[in-house]
mmCIF file of C-alpha atoms and ligand atoms in Angstrom:
data_model
loop_
_atom_site.group_PDB
_atom_site.id
_atom_site.type_symbol
_atom_site.label_atom_id
_atom_site.label_comp_id
_atom_site.label_asym_id
_atom_site.label_seq_id
_atom_site.Cartn_x
_atom_site.Cartn_y
_atom_site.Cartn_z
ATOM 1 C CA UNK I 1 69.028 -29.945 -1.857
ATOM 2 C CA UNK I 2 70.602 -30.523 -5.443
ATOM 3 C CA UNK I 3 68.783 -33.180 -7.593
ATOM 4 C CA UNK I 4 71.610 -35.771 -7.800
ATOM 5 C CA UNK I 5 72.303 -34.830 -3.935
ATOM 6 C CA UNK I 6 68.860 -36.186 -3.400
ATOM 7 C CA UNK I 7 68.583 -39.044 -5.955
ATOM 8 C CA UNK I 8 71.832 -41.083 -4.350
ATOM 9 C CA UNK I 9 69.656 -40.945 -0.629
ATOM 10 C CA UNK I 10 68.608 -44.615 -1.106
ATOM 11 C CA UNK I 11 65.701 -44.655 1.822
ATOM 12 C CA UNK I 12 62.267 -43.076 1.836
ATOM 13 C CA UNK I 13 63.228 -39.317 2.594
ATOM 14 C CA UNK I 14 60.133 -38.483 3.924
ATOM 15 C CA UNK I 15 60.290 -40.746 6.663
ATOM 16 C CA UNK I 16 64.522 -39.988 7.144
ATOM 17 C CA UNK I 17 63.545 -36.558 7.553
ATOM 18 C CA UNK I 18 60.909 -37.212 10.296
ATOM 19 C CA UNK I 19 63.082 -39.252 12.327
ATOM 20 C CA UNK I 20 65.929 -36.063 12.018
ATOM 21 C CA UNK I 21 63.175 -33.915 13.380
ATOM 22 C CA UNK I 22 62.277 -36.832 15.936
ATOM 23 C CA UNK I 23 66.300 -36.661 17.019
ATOM 24 C CA UNK I 24 65.897 -33.022 17.027
ATOM 25 C CA UNK I 25 63.143 -32.736 19.327
ATOM 26 C CA UNK I 26 65.350 -34.750 21.429
ATOM 27 C CA UNK I 27 68.304 -32.760 21.068
ATOM 28 C CA UNK I 28 66.549 -29.803 22.141
ATOM 29 C CA UNK I 29 64.921 -31.050 25.633
ATOM 30 C CA UNK I 30 68.638 -32.926 26.025
ATOM 31 C CA UNK I 31 69.948 -29.238 25.925
ATOM 32 C CA UNK I 32 67.393 -27.461 27.859
ATOM 33 C CA UNK I 33 67.645 -30.085 30.471
ATOM 34 C CA UNK I 34 71.338 -30.079 31.162
ATOM 35 C CA UNK I 35 71.707 -26.272 31.179
ATOM 36 C CA UNK I 36 68.604 -25.919 33.346
ATOM 37 C CA UNK I 37 70.493 -28.852 35.757
ATOM 38 C CA UNK I 38 73.641 -27.032 35.636
ATOM 39 C CA UNK I 39 72.050 -23.694 37.285
ATOM 40 C CA UNK I 40 70.056 -25.408 39.745
ATOM 41 C CA UNK I 41 72.351 -28.269 40.955
ATOM 42 C CA UNK I 42 73.385 -28.926 44.453
ATOM 43 C CA UNK I 43 75.127 -31.162 46.905
ATOM 44 C CA UNK I 44 78.980 -32.372 46.696
ATOM 45 C CA UNK I 45 81.054 -32.301 43.535
ATOM 46 C CA UNK I 46 78.725 -29.085 42.100
ATOM 47 C CA UNK I 47 81.473 -27.453 40.844
ATOM 48 C CA UNK I 48 82.667 -30.519 38.358
ATOM 49 C CA UNK I 49 79.459 -31.781 37.733
ATOM 50 C CA UNK I 50 77.920 -28.379 36.594
ATOM 51 C CA UNK I 51 81.001 -27.933 34.525
ATOM 52 C CA UNK I 52 80.407 -31.047 32.765
ATOM 53 C CA UNK I 53 76.480 -30.224 32.020
ATOM 54 C CA UNK I 54 77.132 -27.614 30.821
ATOM 55 C CA UNK I 55 79.355 -29.175 28.214
ATOM 56 C CA UNK I 56 77.065 -31.508 27.382
ATOM 57 C CA UNK I 57 74.462 -28.926 27.010
ATOM 58 C CA UNK I 58 76.716 -27.145 24.185
ATOM 59 C CA UNK I 59 77.146 -30.587 22.320
ATOM 60 C CA UNK I 60 73.429 -31.592 22.681
ATOM 61 C CA UNK I 61 72.945 -28.092 20.896
ATOM 62 C CA UNK I 62 75.797 -28.665 17.773
ATOM 63 C CA UNK I 63 73.842 -31.815 17.529
ATOM 64 C CA UNK I 64 70.491 -29.888 16.941
ATOM 65 C CA UNK I 65 72.332 -27.831 14.472
ATOM 66 C CA UNK I 66 74.105 -30.670 12.573
ATOM 67 C CA UNK I 67 70.358 -32.117 12.038
ATOM 68 C CA UNK I 68 68.354 -28.524 11.113
ATOM 69 C CA UNK I 69 71.419 -28.662 8.591
ATOM 70 C CA UNK I 70 71.026 -32.173 7.274
ATOM 71 C CA UNK I 71 66.991 -31.600 7.291
ATOM 72 C CA UNK I 72 66.990 -28.475 5.371
ATOM 73 C CA UNK I 73 69.820 -30.009 2.811
ATOM 74 C CA UNK I 74 66.998 -33.374 2.486
ATOM 75 C CA UNK I 75 64.248 -30.694 1.458
ATOM 76 C CA UNK I 76 62.377 -31.143 4.522
ATOM 77 C CA UNK I 77 61.736 -28.300 7.264
ATOM 78 C CA UNK I 78 63.277 -28.600 10.605
ATOM 79 C CA UNK I 79 60.624 -28.359 13.778
ATOM 80 C CA UNK I 80 59.693 -24.629 13.682
ATOM 81 C CA UNK I 81 57.033 -24.469 16.947
ATOM 82 C CA UNK I 82 58.440 -25.606 20.817
ATOM 83 C CA UNK I 83 55.478 -27.253 21.274
ATOM 84 C CA UNK I 84 56.435 -29.930 18.720
ATOM 85 C CA UNK I 85 59.453 -30.695 20.757
ATOM 86 C CA UNK I 86 57.339 -32.844 23.066
ATOM 87 C CA UNK I 87 55.033 -34.598 20.716
ATOM 88 C CA UNK I 88 58.091 -35.478 18.309
ATOM 89 C CA UNK I 89 60.493 -36.118 21.268
ATOM 90 C CA UNK I 90 61.632 -40.148 21.461
ATOM 91 C CA UNK I 91 63.098 -39.521 25.128
ATOM 92 C CA UNK I 92 61.160 -37.219 26.538
ATOM 93 C CA UNK I 93 62.436 -34.615 29.306
ATOM 94 C CA UNK I 94 63.202 -35.126 32.855
ATOM 95 C CA UNK I 95 62.651 -31.939 34.915
ATOM 96 C CA UNK I 96 65.263 -31.050 37.190
ATOM 97 C CA UNK I 97 63.115 -30.999 40.321
ATOM 98 C CA UNK I 98 65.096 -32.714 42.755
ATOM 99 C CA UNK I 99 68.448 -30.849 41.986
ATOM 100 C CA UNK I 100 70.772 -33.018 44.123
ATOM 101 C CA UNK I 101 74.230 -33.903 42.005
ATOM 102 C CA UNK I 102 73.041 -37.834 42.343
ATOM 103 C CA UNK I 103 69.411 -37.559 41.103
ATOM 104 C CA UNK I 104 70.496 -34.758 38.043
ATOM 105 C CA UNK I 105 73.258 -37.088 37.071
ATOM 106 C CA UNK I 106 70.555 -40.300 37.197
ATOM 107 C CA UNK I 107 68.427 -38.569 35.260
ATOM 108 C CA UNK I 108 70.842 -37.532 32.767
ATOM 109 C CA UNK I 109 72.079 -40.770 32.546
ATOM 110 C CA UNK I 110 68.716 -42.409 31.326
ATOM 111 C CA UNK I 111 68.777 -39.877 28.475
ATOM 112 C CA UNK I 112 72.035 -40.648 27.037
ATOM 113 C CA UNK I 113 70.813 -43.989 27.174
ATOM 114 C CA UNK I 114 67.492 -43.362 24.923
ATOM 115 C CA UNK I 115 69.723 -41.115 22.554
ATOM 116 C CA UNK I 116 72.213 -44.251 21.866
ATOM 117 C CA UNK I 117 69.353 -46.579 21.274
ATOM 118 C CA UNK I 118 67.446 -43.621 19.190
ATOM 119 C CA UNK I 119 71.002 -43.145 16.828
ATOM 120 C CA UNK I 120 72.021 -46.517 16.417
ATOM 121 C CA UNK I 121 68.279 -47.421 15.567
ATOM 122 C CA UNK I 122 68.525 -44.634 12.845
ATOM 123 C CA UNK I 123 72.196 -45.647 11.800
ATOM 124 C CA UNK I 124 70.202 -49.813 11.353
ATOM 125 C CA UNK I 125 67.394 -47.676 8.991
ATOM 126 C CA UNK I 126 69.673 -45.678 6.903
ATOM 127 C CA UNK I 127 71.923 -48.991 6.166
ATOM 128 C CA UNK I 128 74.447 -47.980 3.508
ATOM 129 C CA UNK I 129 72.037 -45.784 1.703
ATOM 130 C CA UNK I 130 72.863 -42.566 2.849
ATOM 131 C CA UNK I 131 76.379 -42.064 3.444
ATOM 132 C CA UNK I 132 75.963 -38.235 4.564
ATOM 133 C CA UNK I 133 73.204 -38.265 6.892
ATOM 134 C CA UNK I 134 74.958 -42.478 8.670
ATOM 135 C CA UNK I 135 78.224 -40.158 8.834
ATOM 136 C CA UNK I 136 76.653 -37.365 10.714
ATOM 137 C CA UNK I 137 74.363 -39.442 12.876
ATOM 138 C CA UNK I 138 77.841 -41.841 13.836
ATOM 139 C CA UNK I 139 79.267 -38.846 14.998
ATOM 140 C CA UNK I 140 76.863 -37.424 17.140
ATOM 141 C CA UNK I 141 76.374 -41.526 18.459
ATOM 142 C CA UNK I 142 80.172 -41.155 19.545
ATOM 143 C CA UNK I 143 79.249 -37.896 21.616
ATOM 144 C CA UNK I 144 76.084 -39.686 23.399
ATOM 145 C CA UNK I 145 78.641 -42.626 24.155
ATOM 146 C CA UNK I 146 81.152 -39.966 25.665
ATOM 147 C CA UNK I 147 78.637 -38.435 27.672
ATOM 148 C CA UNK I 148 77.425 -41.881 28.868
ATOM 149 C CA UNK I 149 80.559 -42.740 30.018
ATOM 150 C CA UNK I 150 81.214 -39.145 31.440
ATOM 151 C CA UNK I 151 78.061 -38.782 33.381
ATOM 152 C CA UNK I 152 78.441 -42.790 35.114
ATOM 153 C CA UNK I 153 82.479 -41.841 36.067
ATOM 154 C CA UNK I 154 80.764 -39.288 37.574
ATOM 155 C CA UNK I 155 78.348 -41.057 39.198
ATOM 156 C CA UNK I 156 81.007 -43.440 40.725
ATOM 157 C CA UNK I 157 83.327 -41.074 42.066
ATOM 158 C CA UNK I 158 80.193 -39.825 44.086
ATOM 159 C CA UNK I 159 79.171 -42.870 45.484
ATOM 160 C CA UNK I 160 83.157 -43.625 46.340
ATOM 161 C CA UNK I 161 82.632 -40.299 48.816
ATOM 162 C CA UNK I 162 79.559 -42.084 50.547
HETATM 163 FE FE1 FE A 201 72.826 -35.413 21.537
HETATM 164 FE FE1 FE A 202 74.236 -36.358 24.601
HETATM 165 MG MG1 MG A 203 81.447 -34.773 28.782
#
């Protein structure tokens, strides 16, 4: 990154890059969890849930791209090896071993709630000391809040069918 661009970042840049890489690991795992979940899904309401999962997968992949661009701009190296996803992740990975709609929704809601906490804490860490990163994180956080809401609405619809 340009020298002035770096100078205005008031937080510990190394720590910030580490936190962004940890979020990157979460986004990749979330991407795959949604993507593979959409493929294996079974049960009632499958069609509408599948569409939502695919949409969310695409959002998580876009988030990963945003994080990588900022990490590089800050002079950091984004995670290069898949094995590091597991070492760095905050939220982990829930394999959709039970592919029933209600189970997959529950797993992904848990993931979104973890993501919301991670980004909220990241905003606390940044404070008013790096507006470029905090604007980006706010944008991602708004998507995660919407994801949780969408999945909980589907869960409610599902429960009303019973
Ligand atoms: Fe995300
Ligand atoms: Fe999400
Ligand atoms: Mg959605």
